[in-house]
PDB file of C-alpha atoms and ligand atoms in Angstrom:
ATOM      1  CA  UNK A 606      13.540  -8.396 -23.346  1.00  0.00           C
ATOM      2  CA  UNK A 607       9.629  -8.650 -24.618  1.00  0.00           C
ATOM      3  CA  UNK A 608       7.585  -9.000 -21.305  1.00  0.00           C
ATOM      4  CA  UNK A 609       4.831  -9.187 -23.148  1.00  0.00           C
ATOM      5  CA  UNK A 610       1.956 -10.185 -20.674  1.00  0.00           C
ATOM      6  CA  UNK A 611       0.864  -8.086 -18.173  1.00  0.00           C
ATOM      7  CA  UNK A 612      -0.101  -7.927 -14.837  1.00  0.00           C
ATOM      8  CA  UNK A 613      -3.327  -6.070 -13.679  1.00  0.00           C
ATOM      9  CA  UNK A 614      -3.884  -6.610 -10.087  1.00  0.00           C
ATOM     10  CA  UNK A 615      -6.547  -4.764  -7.817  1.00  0.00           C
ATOM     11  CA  UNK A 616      -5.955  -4.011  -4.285  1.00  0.00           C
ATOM     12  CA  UNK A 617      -9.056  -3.690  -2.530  1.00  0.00           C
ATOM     13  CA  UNK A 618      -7.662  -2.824   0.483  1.00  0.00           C
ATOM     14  CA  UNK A 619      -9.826  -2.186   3.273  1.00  0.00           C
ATOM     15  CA  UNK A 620     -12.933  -2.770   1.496  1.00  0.00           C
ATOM     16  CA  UNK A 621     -15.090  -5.228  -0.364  1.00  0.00           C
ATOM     17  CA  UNK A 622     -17.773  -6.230   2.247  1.00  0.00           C
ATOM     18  CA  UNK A 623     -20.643  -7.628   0.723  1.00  0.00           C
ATOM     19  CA  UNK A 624     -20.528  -5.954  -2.334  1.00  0.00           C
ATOM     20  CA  UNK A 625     -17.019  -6.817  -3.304  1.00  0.00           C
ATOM     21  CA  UNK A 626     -17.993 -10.476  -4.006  1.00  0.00           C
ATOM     22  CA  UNK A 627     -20.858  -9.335  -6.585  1.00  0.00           C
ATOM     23  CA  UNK A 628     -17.944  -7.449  -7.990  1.00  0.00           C
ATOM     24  CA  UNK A 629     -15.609 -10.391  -8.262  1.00  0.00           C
ATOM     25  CA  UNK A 630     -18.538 -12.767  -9.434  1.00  0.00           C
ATOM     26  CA  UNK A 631     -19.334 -10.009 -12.277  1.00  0.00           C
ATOM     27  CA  UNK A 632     -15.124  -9.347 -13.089  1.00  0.00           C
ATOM     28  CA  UNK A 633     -15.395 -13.291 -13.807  1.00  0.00           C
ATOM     29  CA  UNK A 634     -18.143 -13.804 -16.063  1.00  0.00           C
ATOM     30  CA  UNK A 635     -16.984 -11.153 -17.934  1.00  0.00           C
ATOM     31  CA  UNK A 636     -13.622 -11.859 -18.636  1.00  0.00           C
ATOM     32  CA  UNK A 637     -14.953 -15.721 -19.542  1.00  0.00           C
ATOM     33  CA  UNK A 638     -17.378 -14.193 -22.338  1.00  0.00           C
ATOM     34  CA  UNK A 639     -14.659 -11.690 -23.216  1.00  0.00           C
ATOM     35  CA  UNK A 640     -11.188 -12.953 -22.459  1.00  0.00           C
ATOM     36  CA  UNK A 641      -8.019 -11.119 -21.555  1.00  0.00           C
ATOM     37  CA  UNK A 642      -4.020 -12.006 -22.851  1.00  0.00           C
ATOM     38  CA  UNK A 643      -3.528  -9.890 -19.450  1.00  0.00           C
ATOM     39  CA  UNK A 644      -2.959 -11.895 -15.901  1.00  0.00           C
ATOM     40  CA  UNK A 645      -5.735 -10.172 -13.683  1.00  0.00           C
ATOM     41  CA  UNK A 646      -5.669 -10.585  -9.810  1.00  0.00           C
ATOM     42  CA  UNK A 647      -7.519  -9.065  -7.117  1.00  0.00           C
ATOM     43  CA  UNK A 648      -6.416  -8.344  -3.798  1.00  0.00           C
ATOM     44  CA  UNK A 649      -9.212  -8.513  -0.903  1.00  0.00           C
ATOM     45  CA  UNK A 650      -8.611  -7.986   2.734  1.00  0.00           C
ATOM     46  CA  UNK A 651      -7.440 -11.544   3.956  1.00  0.00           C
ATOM     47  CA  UNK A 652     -11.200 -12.669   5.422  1.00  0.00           C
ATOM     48  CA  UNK A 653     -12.484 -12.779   1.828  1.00  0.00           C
ATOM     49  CA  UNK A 654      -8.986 -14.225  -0.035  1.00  0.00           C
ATOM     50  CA  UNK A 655     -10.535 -18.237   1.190  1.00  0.00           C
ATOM     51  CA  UNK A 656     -14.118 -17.120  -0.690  1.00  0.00           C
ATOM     52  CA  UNK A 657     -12.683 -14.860  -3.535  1.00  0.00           C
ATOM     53  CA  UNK A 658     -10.610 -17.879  -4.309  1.00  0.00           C
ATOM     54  CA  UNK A 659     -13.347 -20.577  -4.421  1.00  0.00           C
ATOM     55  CA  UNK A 660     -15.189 -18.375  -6.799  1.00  0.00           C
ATOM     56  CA  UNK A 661     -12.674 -17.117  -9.107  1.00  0.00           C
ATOM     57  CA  UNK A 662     -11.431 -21.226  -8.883  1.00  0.00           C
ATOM     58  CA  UNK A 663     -10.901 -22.167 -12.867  1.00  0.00           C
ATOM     59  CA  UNK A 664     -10.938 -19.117 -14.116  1.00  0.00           C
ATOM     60  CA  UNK A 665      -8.149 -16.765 -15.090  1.00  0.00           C
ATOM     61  CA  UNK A 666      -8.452 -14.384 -11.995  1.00  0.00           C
ATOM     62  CA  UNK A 667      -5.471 -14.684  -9.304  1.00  0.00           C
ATOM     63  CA  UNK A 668      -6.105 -14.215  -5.338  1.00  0.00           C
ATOM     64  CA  UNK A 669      -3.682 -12.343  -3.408  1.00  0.00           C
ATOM     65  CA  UNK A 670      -3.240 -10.969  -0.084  1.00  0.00           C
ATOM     66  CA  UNK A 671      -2.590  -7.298   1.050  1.00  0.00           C
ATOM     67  CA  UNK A 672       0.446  -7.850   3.672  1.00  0.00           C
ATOM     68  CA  UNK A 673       1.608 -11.059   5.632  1.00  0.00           C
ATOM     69  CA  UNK A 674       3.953 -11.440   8.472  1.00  0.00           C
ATOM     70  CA  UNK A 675       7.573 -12.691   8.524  1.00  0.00           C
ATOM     71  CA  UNK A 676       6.994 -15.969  10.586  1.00  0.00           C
ATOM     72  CA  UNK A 677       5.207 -18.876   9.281  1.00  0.00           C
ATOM     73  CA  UNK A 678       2.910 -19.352  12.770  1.00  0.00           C
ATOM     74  CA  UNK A 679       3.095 -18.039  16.319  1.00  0.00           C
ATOM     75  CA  UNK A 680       1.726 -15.756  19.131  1.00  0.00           C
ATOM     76  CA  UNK A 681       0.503 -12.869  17.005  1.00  0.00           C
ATOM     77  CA  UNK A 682      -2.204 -11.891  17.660  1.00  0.00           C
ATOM     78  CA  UNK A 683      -4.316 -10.069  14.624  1.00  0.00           C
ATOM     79  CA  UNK A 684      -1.476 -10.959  12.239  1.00  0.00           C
ATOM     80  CA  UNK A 685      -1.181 -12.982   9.512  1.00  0.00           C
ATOM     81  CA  UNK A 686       1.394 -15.391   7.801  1.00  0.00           C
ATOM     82  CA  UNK A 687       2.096 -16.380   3.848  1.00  0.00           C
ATOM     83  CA  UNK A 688       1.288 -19.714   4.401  1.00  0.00           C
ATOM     84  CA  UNK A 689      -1.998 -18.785   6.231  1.00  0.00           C
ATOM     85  CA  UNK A 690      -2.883 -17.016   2.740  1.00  0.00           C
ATOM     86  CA  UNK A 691      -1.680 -19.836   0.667  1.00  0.00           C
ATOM     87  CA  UNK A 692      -3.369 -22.266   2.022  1.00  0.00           C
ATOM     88  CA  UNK A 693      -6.504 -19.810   2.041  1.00  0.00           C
ATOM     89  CA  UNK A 694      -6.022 -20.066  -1.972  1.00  0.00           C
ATOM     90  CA  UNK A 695      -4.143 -16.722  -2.319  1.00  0.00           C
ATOM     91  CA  UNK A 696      -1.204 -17.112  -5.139  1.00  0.00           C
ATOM     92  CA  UNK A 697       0.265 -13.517  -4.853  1.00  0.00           C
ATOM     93  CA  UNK A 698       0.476 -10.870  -2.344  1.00  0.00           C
ATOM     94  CA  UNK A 699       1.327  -7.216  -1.873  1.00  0.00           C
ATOM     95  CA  UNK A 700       4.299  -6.091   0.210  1.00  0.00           C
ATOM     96  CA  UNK A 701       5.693  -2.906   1.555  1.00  0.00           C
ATOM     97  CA  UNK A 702       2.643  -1.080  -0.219  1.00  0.00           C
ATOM     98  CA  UNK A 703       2.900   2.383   1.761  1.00  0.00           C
ATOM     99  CA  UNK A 704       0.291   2.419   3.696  1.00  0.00           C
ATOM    100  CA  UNK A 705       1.999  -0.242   4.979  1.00  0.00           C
ATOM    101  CA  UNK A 706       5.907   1.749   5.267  1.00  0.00           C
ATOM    102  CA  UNK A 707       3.560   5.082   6.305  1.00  0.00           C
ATOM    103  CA  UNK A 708       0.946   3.189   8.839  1.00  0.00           C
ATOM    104  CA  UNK A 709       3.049   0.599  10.026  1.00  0.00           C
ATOM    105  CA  UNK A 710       6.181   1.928  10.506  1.00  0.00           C
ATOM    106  CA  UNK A 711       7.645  -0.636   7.648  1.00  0.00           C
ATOM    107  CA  UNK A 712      10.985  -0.636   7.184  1.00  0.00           C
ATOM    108  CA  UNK A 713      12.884  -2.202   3.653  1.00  0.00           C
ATOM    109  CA  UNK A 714      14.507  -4.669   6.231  1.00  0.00           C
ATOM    110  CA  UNK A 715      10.571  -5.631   7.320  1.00  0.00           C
ATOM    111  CA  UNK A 716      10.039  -5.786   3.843  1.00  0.00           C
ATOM    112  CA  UNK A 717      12.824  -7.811   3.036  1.00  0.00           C
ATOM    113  CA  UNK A 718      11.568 -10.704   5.363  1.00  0.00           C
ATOM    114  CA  UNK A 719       7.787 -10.497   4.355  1.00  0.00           C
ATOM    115  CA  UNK A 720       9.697 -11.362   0.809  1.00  0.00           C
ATOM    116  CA  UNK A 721      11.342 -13.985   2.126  1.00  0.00           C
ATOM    117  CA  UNK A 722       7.997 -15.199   4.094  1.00  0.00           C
ATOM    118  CA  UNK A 723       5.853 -15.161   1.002  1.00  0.00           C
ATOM    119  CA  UNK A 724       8.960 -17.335  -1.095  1.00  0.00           C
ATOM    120  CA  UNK A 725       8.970 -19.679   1.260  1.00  0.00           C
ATOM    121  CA  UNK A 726       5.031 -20.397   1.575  1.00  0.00           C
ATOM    122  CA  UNK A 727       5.307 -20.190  -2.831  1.00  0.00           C
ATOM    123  CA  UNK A 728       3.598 -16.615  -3.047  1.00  0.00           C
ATOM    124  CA  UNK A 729       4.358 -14.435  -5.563  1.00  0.00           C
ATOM    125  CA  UNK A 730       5.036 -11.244  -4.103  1.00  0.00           C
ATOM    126  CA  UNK A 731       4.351  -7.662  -5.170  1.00  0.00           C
ATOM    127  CA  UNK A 732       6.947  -5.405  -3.648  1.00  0.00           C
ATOM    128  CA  UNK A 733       5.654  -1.838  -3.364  1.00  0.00           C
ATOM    129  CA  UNK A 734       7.839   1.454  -3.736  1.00  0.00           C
ATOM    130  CA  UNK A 735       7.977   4.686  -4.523  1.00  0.00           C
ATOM    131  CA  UNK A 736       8.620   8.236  -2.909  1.00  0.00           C
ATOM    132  CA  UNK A 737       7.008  11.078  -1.473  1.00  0.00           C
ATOM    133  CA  UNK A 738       5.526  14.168  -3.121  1.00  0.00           C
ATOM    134  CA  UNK A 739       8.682  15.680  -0.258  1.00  0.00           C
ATOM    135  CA  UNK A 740      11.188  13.379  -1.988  1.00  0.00           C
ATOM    136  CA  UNK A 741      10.219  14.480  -5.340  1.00  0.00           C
ATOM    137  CA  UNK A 742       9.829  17.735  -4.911  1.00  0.00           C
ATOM    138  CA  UNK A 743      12.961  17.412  -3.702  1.00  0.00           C
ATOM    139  CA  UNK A 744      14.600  15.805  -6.832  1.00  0.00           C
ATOM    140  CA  UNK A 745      15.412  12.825  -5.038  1.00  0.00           C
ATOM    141  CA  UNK A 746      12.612  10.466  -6.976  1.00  0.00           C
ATOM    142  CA  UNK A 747      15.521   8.116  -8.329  1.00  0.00           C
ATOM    143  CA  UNK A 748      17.374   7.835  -5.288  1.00  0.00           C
ATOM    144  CA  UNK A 749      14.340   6.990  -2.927  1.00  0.00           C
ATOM    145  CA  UNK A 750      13.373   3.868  -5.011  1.00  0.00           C
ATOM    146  CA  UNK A 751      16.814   2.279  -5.659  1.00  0.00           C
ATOM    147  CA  UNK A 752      17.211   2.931  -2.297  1.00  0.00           C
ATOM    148  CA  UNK A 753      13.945   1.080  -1.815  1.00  0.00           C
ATOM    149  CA  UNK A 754      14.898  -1.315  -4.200  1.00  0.00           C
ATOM    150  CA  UNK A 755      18.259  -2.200  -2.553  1.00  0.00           C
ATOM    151  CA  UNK A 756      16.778  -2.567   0.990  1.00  0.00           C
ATOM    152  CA  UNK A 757      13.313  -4.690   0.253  1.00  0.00           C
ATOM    153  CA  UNK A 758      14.580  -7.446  -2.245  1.00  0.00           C
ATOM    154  CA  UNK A 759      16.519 -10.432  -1.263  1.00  0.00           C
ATOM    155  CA  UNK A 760      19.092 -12.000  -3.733  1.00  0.00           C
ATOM    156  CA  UNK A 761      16.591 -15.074  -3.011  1.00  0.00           C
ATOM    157  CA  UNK A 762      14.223 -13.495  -5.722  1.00  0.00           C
ATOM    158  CA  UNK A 763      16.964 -14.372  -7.755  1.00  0.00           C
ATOM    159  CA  UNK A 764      15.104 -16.643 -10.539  1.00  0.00           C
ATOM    160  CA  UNK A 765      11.814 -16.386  -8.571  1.00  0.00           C
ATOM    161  CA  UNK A 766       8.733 -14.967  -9.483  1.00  0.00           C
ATOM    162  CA  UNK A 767       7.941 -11.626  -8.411  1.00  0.00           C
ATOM    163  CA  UNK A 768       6.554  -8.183  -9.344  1.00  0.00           C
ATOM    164  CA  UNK A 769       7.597  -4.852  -8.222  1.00  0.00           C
ATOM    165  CA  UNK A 770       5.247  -1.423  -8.128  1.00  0.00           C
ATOM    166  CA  UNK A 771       6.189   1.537  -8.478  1.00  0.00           C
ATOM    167  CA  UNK A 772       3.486   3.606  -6.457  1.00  0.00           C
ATOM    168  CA  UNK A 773       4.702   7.480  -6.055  1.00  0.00           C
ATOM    169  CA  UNK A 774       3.148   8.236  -2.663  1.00  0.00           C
ATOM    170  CA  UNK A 775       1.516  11.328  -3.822  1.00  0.00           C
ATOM    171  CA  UNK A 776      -0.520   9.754  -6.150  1.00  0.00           C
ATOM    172  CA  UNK A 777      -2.173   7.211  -4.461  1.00  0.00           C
ATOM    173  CA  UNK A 778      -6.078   7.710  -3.980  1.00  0.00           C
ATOM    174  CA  UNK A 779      -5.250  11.758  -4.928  1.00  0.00           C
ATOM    175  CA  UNK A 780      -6.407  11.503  -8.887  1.00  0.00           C
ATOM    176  CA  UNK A 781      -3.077  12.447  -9.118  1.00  0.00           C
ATOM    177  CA  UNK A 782      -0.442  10.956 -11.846  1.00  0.00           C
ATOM    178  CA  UNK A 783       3.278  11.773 -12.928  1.00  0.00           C
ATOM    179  CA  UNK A 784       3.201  12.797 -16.426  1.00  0.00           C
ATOM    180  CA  UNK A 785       4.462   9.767 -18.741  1.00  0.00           C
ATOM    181  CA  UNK A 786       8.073  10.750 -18.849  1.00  0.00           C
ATOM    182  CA  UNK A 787       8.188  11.011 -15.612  1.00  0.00           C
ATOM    183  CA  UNK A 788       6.512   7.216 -15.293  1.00  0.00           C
ATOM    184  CA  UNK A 789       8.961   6.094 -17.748  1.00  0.00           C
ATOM    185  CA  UNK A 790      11.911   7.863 -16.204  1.00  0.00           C
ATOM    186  CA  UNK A 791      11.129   5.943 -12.683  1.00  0.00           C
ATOM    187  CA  UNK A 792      11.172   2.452 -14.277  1.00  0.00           C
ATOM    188  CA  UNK A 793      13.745   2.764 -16.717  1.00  0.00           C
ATOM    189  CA  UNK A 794      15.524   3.032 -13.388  1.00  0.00           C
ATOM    190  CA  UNK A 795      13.907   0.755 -11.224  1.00  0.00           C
ATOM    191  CA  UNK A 796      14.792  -2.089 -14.468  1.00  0.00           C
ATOM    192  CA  UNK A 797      18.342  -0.879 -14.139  1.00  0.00           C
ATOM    193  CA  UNK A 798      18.091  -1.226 -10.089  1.00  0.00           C
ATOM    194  CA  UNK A 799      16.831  -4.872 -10.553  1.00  0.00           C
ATOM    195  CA  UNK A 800      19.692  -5.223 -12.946  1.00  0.00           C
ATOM    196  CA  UNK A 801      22.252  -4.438 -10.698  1.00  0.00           C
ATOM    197  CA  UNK A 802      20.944  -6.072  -7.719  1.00  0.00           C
ATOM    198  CA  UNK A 803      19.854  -9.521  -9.732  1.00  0.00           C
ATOM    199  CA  UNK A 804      21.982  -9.718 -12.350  1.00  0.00           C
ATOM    200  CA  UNK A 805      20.177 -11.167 -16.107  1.00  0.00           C
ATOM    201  CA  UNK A 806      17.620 -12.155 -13.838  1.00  0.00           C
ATOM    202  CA  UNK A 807      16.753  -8.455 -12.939  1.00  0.00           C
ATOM    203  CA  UNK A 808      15.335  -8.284 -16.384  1.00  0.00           C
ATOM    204  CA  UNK A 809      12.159 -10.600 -15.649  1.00  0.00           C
ATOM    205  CA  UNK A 810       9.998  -9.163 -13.280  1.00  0.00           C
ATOM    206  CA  UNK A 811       6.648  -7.026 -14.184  1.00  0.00           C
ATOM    207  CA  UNK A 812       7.302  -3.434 -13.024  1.00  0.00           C
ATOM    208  CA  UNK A 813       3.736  -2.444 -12.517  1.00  0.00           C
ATOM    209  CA  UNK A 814       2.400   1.681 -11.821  1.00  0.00           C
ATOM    210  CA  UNK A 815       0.258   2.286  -9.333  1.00  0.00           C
ATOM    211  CA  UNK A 816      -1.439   5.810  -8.064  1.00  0.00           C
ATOM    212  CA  UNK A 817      -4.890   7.031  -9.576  1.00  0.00           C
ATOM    213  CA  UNK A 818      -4.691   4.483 -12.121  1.00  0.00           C
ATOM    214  CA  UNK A 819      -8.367   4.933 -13.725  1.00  0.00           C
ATOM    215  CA  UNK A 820     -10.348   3.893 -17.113  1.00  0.00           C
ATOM    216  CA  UNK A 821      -9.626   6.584 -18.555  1.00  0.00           C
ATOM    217  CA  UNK A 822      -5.504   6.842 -17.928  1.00  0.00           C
ATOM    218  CA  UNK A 823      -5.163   3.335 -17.800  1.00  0.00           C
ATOM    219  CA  UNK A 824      -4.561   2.886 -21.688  1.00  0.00           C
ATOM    220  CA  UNK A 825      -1.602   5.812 -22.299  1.00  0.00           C
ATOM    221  CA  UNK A 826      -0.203   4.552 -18.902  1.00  0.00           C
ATOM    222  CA  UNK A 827      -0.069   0.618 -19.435  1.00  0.00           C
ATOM    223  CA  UNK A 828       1.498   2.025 -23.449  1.00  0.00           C
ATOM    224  CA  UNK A 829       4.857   3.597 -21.724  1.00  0.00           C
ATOM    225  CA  UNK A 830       7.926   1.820 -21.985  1.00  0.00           C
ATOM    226  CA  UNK A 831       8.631  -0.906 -19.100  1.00  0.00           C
ATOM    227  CA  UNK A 832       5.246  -0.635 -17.723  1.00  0.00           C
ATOM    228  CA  UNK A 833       4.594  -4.043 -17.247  1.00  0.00           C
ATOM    229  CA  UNK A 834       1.227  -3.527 -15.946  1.00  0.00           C
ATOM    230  CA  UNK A 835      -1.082  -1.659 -13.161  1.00  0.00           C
ATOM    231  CA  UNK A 836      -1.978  -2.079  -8.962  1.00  0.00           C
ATOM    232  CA  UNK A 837      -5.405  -0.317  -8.604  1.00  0.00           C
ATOM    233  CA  UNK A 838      -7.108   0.628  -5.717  1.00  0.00           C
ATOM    234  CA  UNK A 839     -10.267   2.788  -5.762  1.00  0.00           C
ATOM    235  CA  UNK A 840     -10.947   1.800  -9.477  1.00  0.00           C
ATOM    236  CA  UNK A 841     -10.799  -2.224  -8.768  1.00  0.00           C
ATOM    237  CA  UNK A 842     -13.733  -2.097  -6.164  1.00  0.00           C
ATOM    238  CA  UNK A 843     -16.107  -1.390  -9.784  1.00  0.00           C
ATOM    239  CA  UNK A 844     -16.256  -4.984 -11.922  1.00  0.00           C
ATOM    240  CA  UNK A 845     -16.618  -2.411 -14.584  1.00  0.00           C
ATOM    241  CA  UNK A 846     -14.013   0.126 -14.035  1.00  0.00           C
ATOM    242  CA  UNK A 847     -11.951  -2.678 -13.432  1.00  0.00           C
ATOM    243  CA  UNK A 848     -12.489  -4.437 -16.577  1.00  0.00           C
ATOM    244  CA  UNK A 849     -12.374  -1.087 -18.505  1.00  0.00           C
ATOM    245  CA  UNK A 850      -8.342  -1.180 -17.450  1.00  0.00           C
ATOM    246  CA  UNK A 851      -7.736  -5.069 -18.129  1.00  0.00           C
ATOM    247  CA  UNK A 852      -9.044  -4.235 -21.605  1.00  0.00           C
ATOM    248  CA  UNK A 853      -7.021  -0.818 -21.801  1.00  0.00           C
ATOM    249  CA  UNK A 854      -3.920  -3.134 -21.225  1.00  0.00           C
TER     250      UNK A 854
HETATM  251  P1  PGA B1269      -5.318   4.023  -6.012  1.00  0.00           P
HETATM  252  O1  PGA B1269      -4.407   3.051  -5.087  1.00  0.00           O
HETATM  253  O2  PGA B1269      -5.456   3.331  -7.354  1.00  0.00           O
HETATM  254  O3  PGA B1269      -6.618   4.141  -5.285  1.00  0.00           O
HETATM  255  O4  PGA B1269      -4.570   5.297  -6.131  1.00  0.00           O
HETATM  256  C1  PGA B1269      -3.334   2.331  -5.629  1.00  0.00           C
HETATM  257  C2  PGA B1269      -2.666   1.514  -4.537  1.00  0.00           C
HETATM  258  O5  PGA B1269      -2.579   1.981  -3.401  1.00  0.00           O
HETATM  259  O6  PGA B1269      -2.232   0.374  -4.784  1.00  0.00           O
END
């Protein structure tokens, strides 16, 4: 199947105060003078997704959110629900990234709901997995993300649309990368997970990388088969860094 439109998408995470809007304003112009056939979102922490939106508003950049909670509303205190983001102006949002599983004590099951949440408030979710420089050391790479992959997506993404990231652990904010065949072997197998577990539908969804994505790996990366785009954290605070991958894609 030719998936032939990617999806770069930049989690900010915990950062993006003050300067991150110059960034965004700057990501903007520039992809209106120079266009991309990419998508491009960018993920702020959730008190900037209501501004980030206004300003990226008719133009081709997507707004997403980092987490949300299961329930729609409700006593909880510091959290926050899909439809809060939606209506904030996000369209997408990250879940199970793990910082998330690691920090937060996520399990697939939590996962699993969040999906659910974000489908029901019409977010398109990114659903994060991947293993641990212990699991792959280990040899047990392939069995940690099925296993991932079996857990955190509900037949309701059936015919929905949705993105999953691959994200090995290790190689998140380390400047560390697997070597291409080792990127290709993980979503060869994550397609045939989705497969499995959706049917023909499976065969749809972006499989993005993330870990230490960076200007100057973004290109060979983004080439490998089933690599249906990028999640990038440090390099997406930097307009330019940034736009250096959406134009490597
Ligand atoms: P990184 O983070 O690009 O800084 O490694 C990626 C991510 O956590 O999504």
């Amino acid at each position: 199947m030719k998936r032939s439109v990617k999806l770069i998408a930049g989690n900010w995470k915990m950062n993006g105060q003050a300067d991150g809007l110059a960034q965004a304003r700057r990501l903007i112009e520039a992809l209106v003078s120079e266009p991309t056939s990419s998508r491009v979102a960018v993920m702020p922490p959730a008190t900037l997704v209501s501004r980030l939106a206004e300003l990226a508003s008719g133009s081709v950049v997507e707004v997403g959110g980092q987490d949300c909670r299961a329930e729609a509303a409700g006593a909880f205190t510091g959290d926050i629900s899909a439809e809060l983001l939606a209506e904030a102006g996000a369209a997408l949002v990250i879940l199970g990234h793990s910082e998330r599983r690691q920090g937060h004590g996520e399990t697939d099951a939590d996962v699993s709901a969040k999906v659910e949440a974000a489908l029901r408030a019409g977010l398109e979710p990114v659903i994060c997995i991947g293993e641990t420089l212990q699991e792959r050391e280990a040899g047990r790479a392939i069995e940690v993300v099925r296993s991932q992959i079996s857990g955190s997506l509900p037949m309701s993404l059936n015919g929905r649309a949705f993105a999953v990231a691959y994200e090995p652990v290790w190689a998140i904010g380390t400047g560390l990368t697997p070597t291409l065949e080792q990127i290709a072997e993980v979503h060869a197998a994550v397609r045939a997970a989705l497969v499995e577990q959706l049917g023909e539908g499976g065969q749809a969804p972006l499989i993005l990388y993330g870990g230490s994505v960076k200007p100057s790996n973004a290109a060979e990366i983004l080439a490998v088969e089933e690599v249906g785009g990028a999640l990038v954290g440090g390099a997406s605070l930097k307009a330019d860094d940034f736009l250096a991958i959406i134009r490597a894609a």
